[in-house]
Amino acid sequence: MESSSEKDPMESVLSSSSFEKDRHVKFLQMMYQVLPYNYQTHEINRLTLAYFVISGLDLLASLHFIDKDAVAEWVLSFQAHPSDEAQLNNGQFYGFSGSRTSQFPPDDNGVLVHNGSHLASTYCALAILKIIGYNFSKIDSVTILTSMKNLQQPDGSFMPIHTGAERDLRFIYCAAAICSLLKNWSGMDKEKAKEYILSCQSYDGGFGLIPGSESHGGATYCAVASLQLMGFIEDDIISKNWSSCIINVPLLLDWSLQRQASDGGFQGRANKDSDTCYAFWIGAVLRILGGHKFIEQKSLRGFLLTCQSEYGGFSKFPGMLPDLYHSYYGFTAFSLLEESGLNPLCVELGISDIATSEI
């Protein structure tokens, strides 16, 4: 028999027809101070978790609750630096580590024998710094971009770390976002990256993470947002001469719209349950294409509200407890729905329009 102190997660869902901004701000404030023990297994991605918190507060127009100087100092402490210019050609990537657990001190000669710099962590670090208004002229962007070229492979794809790892569209996106944030495209061969992206578009119009793989909402976002950032496709493609576009726009639009399920939410792949985060991954693709006007917004909003928790934040599915990842993408989804009191979203960079105003 269930004890009186135990609570069914279903009861954490708010029976509300409104977006509870104040609860969400308090949820993020709590995460800013101390992460619950459940996040111990995510320690290596601490910078990513911080990105969800800081960018979430920015979208909720509540960035005044954080100490921007302290945040900047903390984020910058994760950047790896070569001991001299010659090290830039040693094959390593000198970006940002994801946490202290992946950050190692240099040896007695100042050489980083164990360099845990990661593309995703570097994107998150730069996004945070952009959000808080840090002066990017103080960032050693030359080191980041010069060494980032070491990660691009002959086929145009990127590895996330220099020691060898999986290669897929996620890391092309991170590289493109890094170059866009730093306003310098010397860190990648855009033409090679474009060809790899195009090889990932499937027969059904969506994009898989690698050539020949199943179309997926997250991979499709990475493909479309990267092409937009690199200048290969325009915003609102479907209102223009989409027949000359380098991607198959009609198939992509059809595939994306089919991801909205009967419950109003978006699924990441065919025949999967609706999931809060895909309201962003697919919704952002449709916004770039100009197809967001075809979304059933009322039913999408209704689905998202079933994932809104009484504790603040959003869960993956209705009836589950909230987590930072799905909470953040719940906030971005409501920003795309133009919820009152939220800052508008720059969909291709995943941060607020206000943060990108000086890019």
mmCIF file of C-alpha atoms in Angstrom:
data_model
loop_
_atom_site.group_PDB
_atom_site.id
_atom_site.type_symbol
_atom_site.label_atom_id
_atom_site.label_comp_id
_atom_site.label_asym_id
_atom_site.label_seq_id
_atom_site.Cartn_x
_atom_site.Cartn_y
_atom_site.Cartn_z
ATOM 1 C CA MET A 1 0.000 0.000 0.000
ATOM 2 C CA GLU A 2 1.293 3.470 -0.876
ATOM 3 C CA SER A 3 2.309 5.529 2.147
ATOM 4 C CA SER A 4 0.728 8.893 2.728
ATOM 5 C CA SER A 5 4.107 10.585 2.156
ATOM 6 C CA GLU A 6 4.387 9.229 -1.363
ATOM 7 C CA LYS A 7 2.848 11.158 -4.210
ATOM 8 C CA ASP A 8 1.772 9.989 -7.598
ATOM 9 C CA PRO A 9 3.716 11.967 -10.237
ATOM 10 C CA MET A 10 0.410 12.429 -12.043
ATOM 11 C CA GLU A 11 -0.556 14.765 -9.242
ATOM 12 C CA SER A 12 2.345 17.068 -10.114
ATOM 13 C CA VAL A 13 0.600 18.084 -13.310
ATOM 14 C CA LEU A 14 -1.146 21.425 -13.022
ATOM 15 C CA SER A 15 -4.808 21.402 -13.936
ATOM 16 C CA SER A 16 -4.281 24.831 -15.452
ATOM 17 C CA SER A 17 -5.123 26.386 -18.771
ATOM 18 C CA SER A 18 -2.352 28.954 -18.428
ATOM 19 C CA PHE A 19 1.427 29.090 -18.635
ATOM 20 C CA GLU A 20 2.630 29.418 -15.018
ATOM 21 C CA LYS A 21 5.583 31.737 -15.526
ATOM 22 C CA ASP A 22 6.234 32.489 -11.849
ATOM 23 C CA ARG A 23 6.446 28.789 -10.997
ATOM 24 C CA HIS A 24 8.876 28.225 -13.851
ATOM 25 C CA VAL A 25 11.099 31.090 -12.723
ATOM 26 C CA LYS A 26 11.235 29.647 -9.200
ATOM 27 C CA PHE A 27 12.034 26.218 -10.648
ATOM 28 C CA LEU A 28 15.022 27.656 -12.532
ATOM 29 C CA GLN A 29 16.133 29.741 -9.547
ATOM 30 C CA MET A 30 16.286 26.555 -7.502
ATOM 31 C CA MET A 31 18.339 24.837 -10.223
ATOM 32 C CA TYR A 32 20.652 27.872 -10.370
ATOM 33 C CA GLN A 33 21.456 27.511 -6.676
ATOM 34 C CA VAL A 34 21.695 23.739 -6.216
ATOM 35 C CA LEU A 35 21.070 20.889 -8.623
ATOM 36 C CA PRO A 36 19.088 17.971 -7.145
ATOM 37 C CA TYR A 37 21.030 14.732 -6.530
ATOM 38 C CA ASN A 38 19.279 13.145 -9.523
ATOM 39 C CA TYR A 39 21.616 15.142 -11.763
ATOM 40 C CA GLN A 40 24.782 13.515 -10.385
ATOM 41 C CA THR A 41 24.991 11.241 -13.420
ATOM 42 C CA HIS A 42 24.901 14.349 -15.642
ATOM 43 C CA GLU A 43 27.873 15.997 -13.963
ATOM 44 C CA ILE A 44 30.016 15.776 -17.099
ATOM 45 C CA ASN A 45 27.441 17.999 -18.840
ATOM 46 C CA ARG A 46 27.261 20.689 -16.164
ATOM 47 C CA LEU A 47 27.816 23.509 -18.666
ATOM 48 C CA THR A 48 24.885 22.233 -20.700
ATOM 49 C CA LEU A 49 22.686 22.163 -17.608
ATOM 50 C CA ALA A 50 23.789 25.729 -16.843
ATOM 51 C CA TYR A 51 22.812 26.723 -20.387
ATOM 52 C CA PHE A 52 19.291 25.399 -19.814
ATOM 53 C CA VAL A 53 19.027 27.437 -16.593
ATOM 54 C CA ILE A 54 20.551 30.717 -17.831
ATOM 55 C CA SER A 55 18.875 30.688 -21.231
ATOM 56 C CA GLY A 56 15.606 29.604 -19.624
ATOM 57 C CA LEU A 57 15.650 32.566 -17.261
ATOM 58 C CA ASP A 58 16.430 34.833 -20.211
ATOM 59 C CA LEU A 59 13.445 33.510 -22.185
ATOM 60 C CA LEU A 60 11.296 34.053 -19.094
ATOM 61 C CA ALA A 61 12.566 37.655 -18.914
ATOM 62 C CA SER A 62 14.072 36.927 -15.495
ATOM 63 C CA LEU A 63 17.815 37.177 -16.063
ATOM 64 C CA HIS A 64 18.065 39.732 -13.250
ATOM 65 C CA PHE A 65 18.010 36.893 -10.721
ATOM 66 C CA ILE A 66 21.566 35.801 -11.576
ATOM 67 C CA ASP A 67 25.009 37.267 -10.888
ATOM 68 C CA LYS A 68 26.293 37.810 -14.427
ATOM 69 C CA ASP A 69 29.903 38.488 -13.403
ATOM 70 C CA ALA A 70 30.036 35.294 -11.343
ATOM 71 C CA VAL A 71 28.508 33.307 -14.197
ATOM 72 C CA ALA A 72 31.035 34.708 -16.705
ATOM 73 C CA GLU A 73 33.980 33.904 -14.431
ATOM 74 C CA TRP A 74 32.696 30.363 -13.870
ATOM 75 C CA VAL A 75 32.088 29.654 -17.575
ATOM 76 C CA LEU A 76 35.464 31.054 -18.678
ATOM 77 C CA SER A 77 37.226 28.813 -16.168
ATOM 78 C CA PHE A 78 36.319 25.818 -18.340
ATOM 79 C CA GLN A 79 38.218 26.979 -21.444
ATOM 80 C CA ALA A 80 41.333 25.040 -22.384
ATOM 81 C CA HIS A 81 44.375 27.000 -23.542
ATOM 82 C CA PRO A 82 47.451 25.766 -25.429
ATOM 83 C CA SER A 83 50.792 26.551 -23.822
ATOM 84 C CA ASP A 84 52.026 28.116 -27.059
ATOM 85 C CA GLU A 85 50.975 28.789 -30.645
ATOM 86 C CA ALA A 86 52.672 25.633 -31.919
ATOM 87 C CA GLN A 87 50.232 23.508 -29.934
ATOM 88 C CA LEU A 88 47.373 24.745 -32.097
ATOM 89 C CA ASN A 89 48.571 22.332 -34.769
ATOM 90 C CA ASN A 90 48.854 19.268 -32.533
ATOM 91 C CA GLY A 91 45.389 18.012 -33.480
ATOM 92 C CA GLN A 92 43.670 18.961 -30.225
ATOM 93 C CA PHE A 93 40.619 21.164 -29.797
ATOM 94 C CA TYR A 94 40.974 24.080 -27.407
ATOM 95 C CA GLY A 95 37.400 24.885 -26.516
ATOM 96 C CA PHE A 96 35.473 24.389 -23.273
ATOM 97 C CA SER A 97 35.195 21.309 -21.085
ATOM 98 C CA GLY A 98 31.745 20.299 -19.907
ATOM 99 C CA SER A 99 32.589 20.136 -16.203
ATOM 100 C CA ARG A 100 35.397 19.893 -13.684
ATOM 101 C CA THR A 101 35.324 16.114 -14.057
ATOM 102 C CA SER A 102 36.427 16.421 -17.691
ATOM 103 C CA GLN A 103 38.904 19.229 -17.052
ATOM 104 C CA PHE A 104 42.496 18.203 -16.339
ATOM 105 C CA PRO A 105 45.442 20.394 -15.310
ATOM 106 C CA PRO A 106 48.435 20.774 -17.682
ATOM 107 C CA ASP A 107 51.656 18.902 -16.968
ATOM 108 C CA ASP A 108 54.806 20.541 -15.608
ATOM 109 C CA ASN A 109 55.563 21.943 -19.068
ATOM 110 C CA GLY A 110 52.118 23.489 -19.445
ATOM 111 C CA VAL A 111 50.970 20.878 -21.969
ATOM 112 C CA LEU A 112 47.367 19.639 -21.806
ATOM 113 C CA VAL A 113 47.940 15.897 -22.070
ATOM 114 C CA HIS A 114 44.286 15.204 -21.259
ATOM 115 C CA ASN A 115 42.156 17.820 -22.988
ATOM 116 C CA GLY A 116 38.421 17.303 -22.502
ATOM 117 C CA SER A 117 37.230 20.178 -24.690
ATOM 118 C CA HIS A 118 33.936 19.320 -26.399
ATOM 119 C CA LEU A 119 32.015 21.027 -29.211
ATOM 120 C CA ALA A 120 28.652 20.886 -27.426
ATOM 121 C CA SER A 121 30.144 22.306 -24.222
ATOM 122 C CA THR A 122 31.819 25.060 -26.229
ATOM 123 C CA TYR A 123 28.521 26.000 -27.880
ATOM 124 C CA CYS A 124 26.802 26.096 -24.472
ATOM 125 C CA ALA A 125 29.602 28.169 -22.950
ATOM 126 C CA LEU A 126 29.481 30.762 -25.729
ATOM 127 C CA ALA A 127 25.680 30.830 -25.665
ATOM 128 C CA ILE A 128 25.698 31.567 -21.929
ATOM 129 C CA LEU A 129 28.304 34.313 -22.360
ATOM 130 C CA LYS A 130 26.269 35.861 -25.184
ATOM 131 C CA ILE A 131 23.089 35.754 -23.084
ATOM 132 C CA ILE A 132 24.679 37.566 -20.136
ATOM 133 C CA GLY A 133 26.180 40.220 -22.404
ATOM 134 C CA TYR A 134 29.835 39.276 -22.023
ATOM 135 C CA ASN A 135 32.256 41.203 -24.240
ATOM 136 C CA PHE A 136 33.294 38.642 -26.868
ATOM 137 C CA SER A 137 36.406 40.645 -27.761
ATOM 138 C CA LYS A 138 37.875 39.232 -24.538
ATOM 139 C CA ILE A 139 37.425 35.635 -25.716
ATOM 140 C CA ASP A 140 40.346 33.849 -27.361
ATOM 141 C CA SER A 141 38.291 33.070 -30.449
ATOM 142 C CA VAL A 142 41.321 32.460 -32.685
ATOM 143 C CA THR A 143 42.385 29.513 -30.548
ATOM 144 C CA ILE A 144 38.876 28.065 -30.527
ATOM 145 C CA LEU A 145 38.342 28.377 -34.283
ATOM 146 C CA THR A 146 41.842 27.382 -35.386
ATOM 147 C CA SER A 147 41.791 24.223 -33.298
ATOM 148 C CA MET A 148 38.152 23.453 -34.167
ATOM 149 C CA LYS A 149 39.222 22.785 -37.748
ATOM 150 C CA ASN A 150 41.026 19.717 -36.382
ATOM 151 C CA LEU A 151 37.634 18.157 -35.662
ATOM 152 C CA GLN A 152 36.200 18.380 -39.181
ATOM 153 C CA GLN A 153 36.517 15.155 -41.150
ATOM 154 C CA PRO A 154 37.170 14.708 -44.902
ATOM 155 C CA ASP A 155 33.448 14.024 -45.495
ATOM 156 C CA GLY A 156 32.511 17.342 -43.871
ATOM 157 C CA SER A 157 31.229 15.928 -40.582
ATOM 158 C CA PHE A 158 32.620 16.865 -37.170
ATOM 159 C CA MET A 159 33.814 14.888 -34.181
ATOM 160 C CA PRO A 160 32.924 16.529 -30.845
ATOM 161 C CA ILE A 161 36.351 15.853 -29.272
ATOM 162 C CA HIS A 162 39.818 15.383 -30.732
ATOM 163 C CA THR A 163 40.403 11.871 -29.399
ATOM 164 C CA GLY A 164 37.868 10.238 -31.707
ATOM 165 C CA ALA A 165 34.139 9.894 -31.300
ATOM 166 C CA GLU A 166 30.869 9.551 -33.165
ATOM 167 C CA ARG A 167 30.305 11.956 -36.034
ATOM 168 C CA ASP A 168 26.862 13.242 -36.936
ATOM 169 C CA LEU A 169 24.723 16.311 -37.583
ATOM 170 C CA ARG A 170 24.684 17.378 -33.930
ATOM 171 C CA PHE A 171 28.303 18.419 -34.089
ATOM 172 C CA ILE A 172 28.051 20.166 -37.439
ATOM 173 C CA TYR A 173 25.338 22.247 -35.788
ATOM 174 C CA CYS A 174 27.551 22.998 -32.768
ATOM 175 C CA ALA A 175 30.399 24.051 -35.074
ATOM 176 C CA ALA A 176 28.086 26.277 -37.137
ATOM 177 C CA ALA A 177 26.612 27.874 -34.012
ATOM 178 C CA ILE A 178 30.096 28.514 -32.588
ATOM 179 C CA CYS A 179 31.195 30.227 -35.806
ATOM 180 C CA SER A 180 27.986 32.269 -35.882
ATOM 181 C CA LEU A 181 28.338 33.363 -32.252
ATOM 182 C CA LEU A 182 31.983 34.342 -32.825
ATOM 183 C CA LYS A 183 31.126 35.978 -36.183
ATOM 184 C CA ASN A 184 33.998 34.113 -37.826
ATOM 185 C CA TRP A 185 33.621 31.137 -40.179
ATOM 186 C CA SER A 186 37.297 30.246 -40.393
ATOM 187 C CA GLY A 187 36.726 27.302 -38.069
ATOM 188 C CA MET A 188 34.990 25.099 -40.640
ATOM 189 C CA ASP A 189 34.744 24.291 -44.316
ATOM 190 C CA LYS A 190 31.131 25.256 -44.964
ATOM 191 C CA GLU A 191 30.956 23.623 -48.379
ATOM 192 C CA LYS A 192 32.052 20.242 -47.056
ATOM 193 C CA ALA A 193 29.656 20.557 -44.114
ATOM 194 C CA LYS A 194 26.814 21.418 -46.494
ATOM 195 C CA GLU A 195 27.441 18.326 -48.625
ATOM 196 C CA TYR A 196 27.410 16.092 -45.553
ATOM 197 C CA ILE A 197 24.126 17.623 -44.375
ATOM 198 C CA LEU A 198 22.506 17.114 -47.767
ATOM 199 C CA SER A 199 23.561 13.454 -47.735
ATOM 200 C CA CYS A 200 21.518 13.003 -44.539
ATOM 201 C CA GLN A 201 18.130 13.992 -46.015
ATOM 202 C CA SER A 202 16.022 10.843 -46.215
ATOM 203 C CA TYR A 203 13.530 9.677 -48.826
ATOM 204 C CA ASP A 204 10.677 10.959 -46.629
ATOM 205 C CA GLY A 205 12.025 14.505 -46.368
ATOM 206 C CA GLY A 206 13.388 14.468 -42.828
ATOM 207 C CA PHE A 207 17.048 14.186 -41.866
ATOM 208 C CA GLY A 208 18.819 11.373 -40.070
ATOM 209 C CA LEU A 209 21.847 11.919 -37.843
ATOM 210 C CA ILE A 210 24.074 10.208 -40.406
ATOM 211 C CA PRO A 211 23.542 9.326 -44.084
ATOM 212 C CA GLY A 212 21.011 6.520 -44.501
ATOM 213 C CA SER A 213 19.604 6.682 -40.976
ATOM 214 C CA GLU A 214 15.979 7.207 -39.948
ATOM 215 C CA SER A 215 14.593 10.728 -40.058
ATOM 216 C CA HIS A 216 14.589 12.282 -36.601
ATOM 217 C CA GLY A 217 13.303 15.572 -35.202
ATOM 218 C CA GLY A 218 16.544 16.578 -33.495
ATOM 219 C CA ALA A 219 18.682 15.677 -36.500
ATOM 220 C CA THR A 220 16.332 17.567 -38.805
ATOM 221 C CA TYR A 221 16.647 20.679 -36.653
ATOM 222 C CA CYS A 222 20.457 20.406 -36.675
ATOM 223 C CA ALA A 223 20.458 20.102 -40.471
ATOM 224 C CA VAL A 224 18.065 22.955 -41.213
ATOM 225 C CA ALA A 225 19.417 25.341 -38.560
ATOM 226 C CA SER A 226 23.003 24.695 -39.687
ATOM 227 C CA LEU A 227 22.167 25.409 -43.313
ATOM 228 C CA GLN A 228 20.389 28.602 -42.262
ATOM 229 C CA LEU A 229 23.313 29.744 -40.083
ATOM 230 C CA MET A 230 25.776 29.028 -42.899
ATOM 231 C CA GLY A 231 23.678 31.057 -45.343
ATOM 232 C CA PHE A 232 22.689 28.188 -47.643
ATOM 233 C CA ILE A 233 18.939 28.535 -47.063
ATOM 234 C CA GLU A 234 16.754 31.544 -46.321
ATOM 235 C CA ASP A 235 14.127 32.103 -43.665
ATOM 236 C CA ASP A 236 10.510 31.451 -44.699
ATOM 237 C CA ILE A 237 11.561 29.305 -47.654
ATOM 238 C CA ILE A 238 8.058 28.251 -48.638
ATOM 239 C CA SER A 239 7.013 31.818 -49.467
ATOM 240 C CA LYS A 240 9.943 32.180 -51.855
ATOM 241 C CA ASN A 241 11.340 30.225 -54.790
ATOM 242 C CA TRP A 242 11.713 26.981 -52.838
ATOM 243 C CA SER A 243 12.098 24.954 -56.060
ATOM 244 C CA SER A 244 15.694 26.197 -56.325
ATOM 245 C CA CYS A 245 16.488 25.368 -52.694
ATOM 246 C CA ILE A 246 19.298 22.867 -52.068
ATOM 247 C CA ILE A 247 17.001 20.695 -49.908
ATOM 248 C CA ASN A 248 13.701 19.040 -50.814
ATOM 249 C CA VAL A 249 11.406 21.573 -49.155
ATOM 250 C CA PRO A 250 7.962 20.040 -49.948
ATOM 251 C CA LEU A 251 8.972 16.631 -48.568
ATOM 252 C CA LEU A 252 10.560 18.217 -45.497
ATOM 253 C CA LEU A 253 7.501 20.372 -44.828
ATOM 254 C CA ASP A 254 5.200 17.362 -45.188
ATOM 255 C CA TRP A 255 7.344 15.191 -42.919
ATOM 256 C CA SER A 256 7.547 17.930 -40.272
ATOM 257 C CA LEU A 257 3.815 18.616 -40.224
ATOM 258 C CA GLN A 258 3.068 14.916 -39.942
ATOM 259 C CA ARG A 259 4.973 14.861 -36.658
ATOM 260 C CA GLN A 260 2.119 16.658 -34.884
ATOM 261 C CA ALA A 261 0.116 13.839 -33.318
ATOM 262 C CA SER A 262 -3.569 13.532 -32.505
ATOM 263 C CA ASP A 263 -2.955 14.711 -28.913
ATOM 264 C CA GLY A 264 -1.531 17.985 -30.240
ATOM 265 C CA GLY A 265 2.078 17.313 -29.309
ATOM 266 C CA PHE A 266 4.992 16.619 -31.603
ATOM 267 C CA GLN A 267 6.777 13.295 -31.953
ATOM 268 C CA GLY A 268 10.432 12.954 -32.922
ATOM 269 C CA ARG A 269 9.900 10.019 -35.274
ATOM 270 C CA ALA A 270 6.965 8.289 -36.891
ATOM 271 C CA ASN A 271 4.873 6.090 -34.578
ATOM 272 C CA LYS A 272 6.415 7.515 -31.390
ATOM 273 C CA ASP A 273 4.668 9.228 -28.482
ATOM 274 C CA SER A 274 4.487 13.008 -28.332
ATOM 275 C CA ASP A 275 7.303 14.534 -26.291
ATOM 276 C CA THR A 276 7.636 18.096 -24.974
ATOM 277 C CA CYS A 277 11.055 18.746 -26.516
ATOM 278 C CA TYR A 278 9.917 18.114 -30.095
ATOM 279 C CA ALA A 279 7.614 21.113 -29.896
ATOM 280 C CA PHE A 280 10.929 22.963 -30.236
ATOM 281 C CA TRP A 281 12.924 20.647 -32.496
ATOM 282 C CA ILE A 282 10.128 20.344 -35.058
ATOM 283 C CA GLY A 283 8.533 23.718 -34.301
ATOM 284 C CA ALA A 284 11.833 25.493 -34.964
ATOM 285 C CA VAL A 285 12.231 23.710 -38.305
ATOM 286 C CA LEU A 286 8.744 24.811 -39.307
ATOM 287 C CA ARG A 287 9.510 28.375 -38.201
ATOM 288 C CA ILE A 288 12.628 28.479 -40.411
ATOM 289 C CA LEU A 289 10.711 27.000 -43.346
ATOM 290 C CA GLY A 290 7.798 29.380 -42.827
ATOM 291 C CA GLY A 291 5.453 26.481 -42.122
ATOM 292 C CA HIS A 292 4.669 27.290 -38.499
ATOM 293 C CA LYS A 293 1.367 28.824 -39.617
ATOM 294 C CA PHE A 294 0.147 25.274 -40.330
ATOM 295 C CA ILE A 295 0.677 24.056 -36.747
ATOM 296 C CA GLU A 296 -2.457 23.334 -34.730
ATOM 297 C CA GLN A 297 -1.370 25.782 -32.048
ATOM 298 C CA LYS A 298 -4.331 25.359 -29.698
ATOM 299 C CA SER A 299 -3.911 21.590 -29.480
ATOM 300 C CA LEU A 300 -0.119 21.916 -29.146
ATOM 301 C CA ARG A 301 -0.567 24.341 -26.285
ATOM 302 C CA GLY A 302 -3.030 21.939 -24.687
ATOM 303 C CA PHE A 303 -0.546 19.059 -24.863
ATOM 304 C CA LEU A 304 2.270 21.139 -23.412
ATOM 305 C CA LEU A 305 0.105 22.230 -20.483
ATOM 306 C CA THR A 306 -0.487 18.570 -19.596
ATOM 307 C CA CYS A 307 3.303 18.336 -19.139
ATOM 308 C CA GLN A 308 3.498 21.449 -16.926
ATOM 309 C CA SER A 309 4.342 20.618 -13.322
ATOM 310 C CA GLU A 310 3.048 22.165 -10.134
ATOM 311 C CA TYR A 311 6.698 22.465 -9.104
ATOM 312 C CA GLY A 312 7.482 24.522 -12.168
ATOM 313 C CA GLY A 313 9.131 23.164 -15.289
ATOM 314 C CA PHE A 314 7.950 20.603 -17.810
ATOM 315 C CA SER A 315 8.165 16.847 -18.095
ATOM 316 C CA LYS A 316 8.869 14.693 -21.127
ATOM 317 C CA PHE A 317 5.409 13.098 -21.100
ATOM 318 C CA PRO A 318 2.198 13.984 -19.221
ATOM 319 C CA GLY A 319 2.254 12.733 -15.640
ATOM 320 C CA MET A 320 6.022 12.612 -15.177
ATOM 321 C CA LEU A 321 8.225 14.786 -12.975
ATOM 322 C CA PRO A 322 9.870 17.827 -14.582
ATOM 323 C CA ASP A 323 13.505 17.882 -15.669
ATOM 324 C CA LEU A 324 15.782 20.656 -16.897
ATOM 325 C CA TYR A 325 16.052 19.443 -20.488
ATOM 326 C CA HIS A 326 12.333 19.186 -21.158
ATOM 327 C CA SER A 327 11.619 22.277 -19.088
ATOM 328 C CA TYR A 328 13.914 24.368 -21.264
ATOM 329 C CA TYR A 329 12.383 23.111 -24.472
ATOM 330 C CA GLY A 330 8.940 23.659 -22.991
ATOM 331 C CA PHE A 331 9.891 27.310 -22.501
ATOM 332 C CA THR A 332 11.233 27.579 -26.052
ATOM 333 C CA ALA A 333 8.022 26.008 -27.355
ATOM 334 C CA PHE A 334 5.886 28.596 -25.565
ATOM 335 C CA SER A 335 8.167 31.333 -26.870
ATOM 336 C CA LEU A 336 7.511 30.018 -30.395
ATOM 337 C CA LEU A 337 3.803 30.136 -29.542
ATOM 338 C CA GLU A 338 4.348 33.825 -28.653
ATOM 339 C CA GLU A 339 3.293 33.426 -25.028
ATOM 340 C CA SER A 340 2.838 36.765 -23.284
ATOM 341 C CA GLY A 341 5.704 37.676 -20.941
ATOM 342 C CA LEU A 342 8.301 35.538 -22.745
ATOM 343 C CA ASN A 343 11.142 36.865 -24.847
ATOM 344 C CA PRO A 344 11.059 35.857 -28.533
ATOM 345 C CA LEU A 345 13.385 33.055 -29.601
ATOM 346 C CA CYS A 346 16.173 33.028 -32.159
ATOM 347 C CA VAL A 347 15.334 29.533 -33.403
ATOM 348 C CA GLU A 348 18.561 28.827 -35.271
ATOM 349 C CA LEU A 349 20.767 29.527 -32.226
ATOM 350 C CA GLY A 350 18.440 28.343 -29.472
ATOM 351 C CA ILE A 351 18.677 31.529 -27.412
ATOM 352 C CA SER A 352 16.591 34.694 -27.182
ATOM 353 C CA ASP A 353 16.490 37.282 -29.941
ATOM 354 C CA ILE A 354 17.625 39.859 -27.399
ATOM 355 C CA ALA A 355 20.816 37.899 -26.727
ATOM 356 C CA THR A 356 21.646 37.727 -30.437
ATOM 357 C CA SER A 357 20.901 41.378 -31.178
ATOM 358 C CA GLU A 358 24.596 42.284 -31.368
ATOM 359 C CA ILE A 359 25.750 39.248 -33.368
#
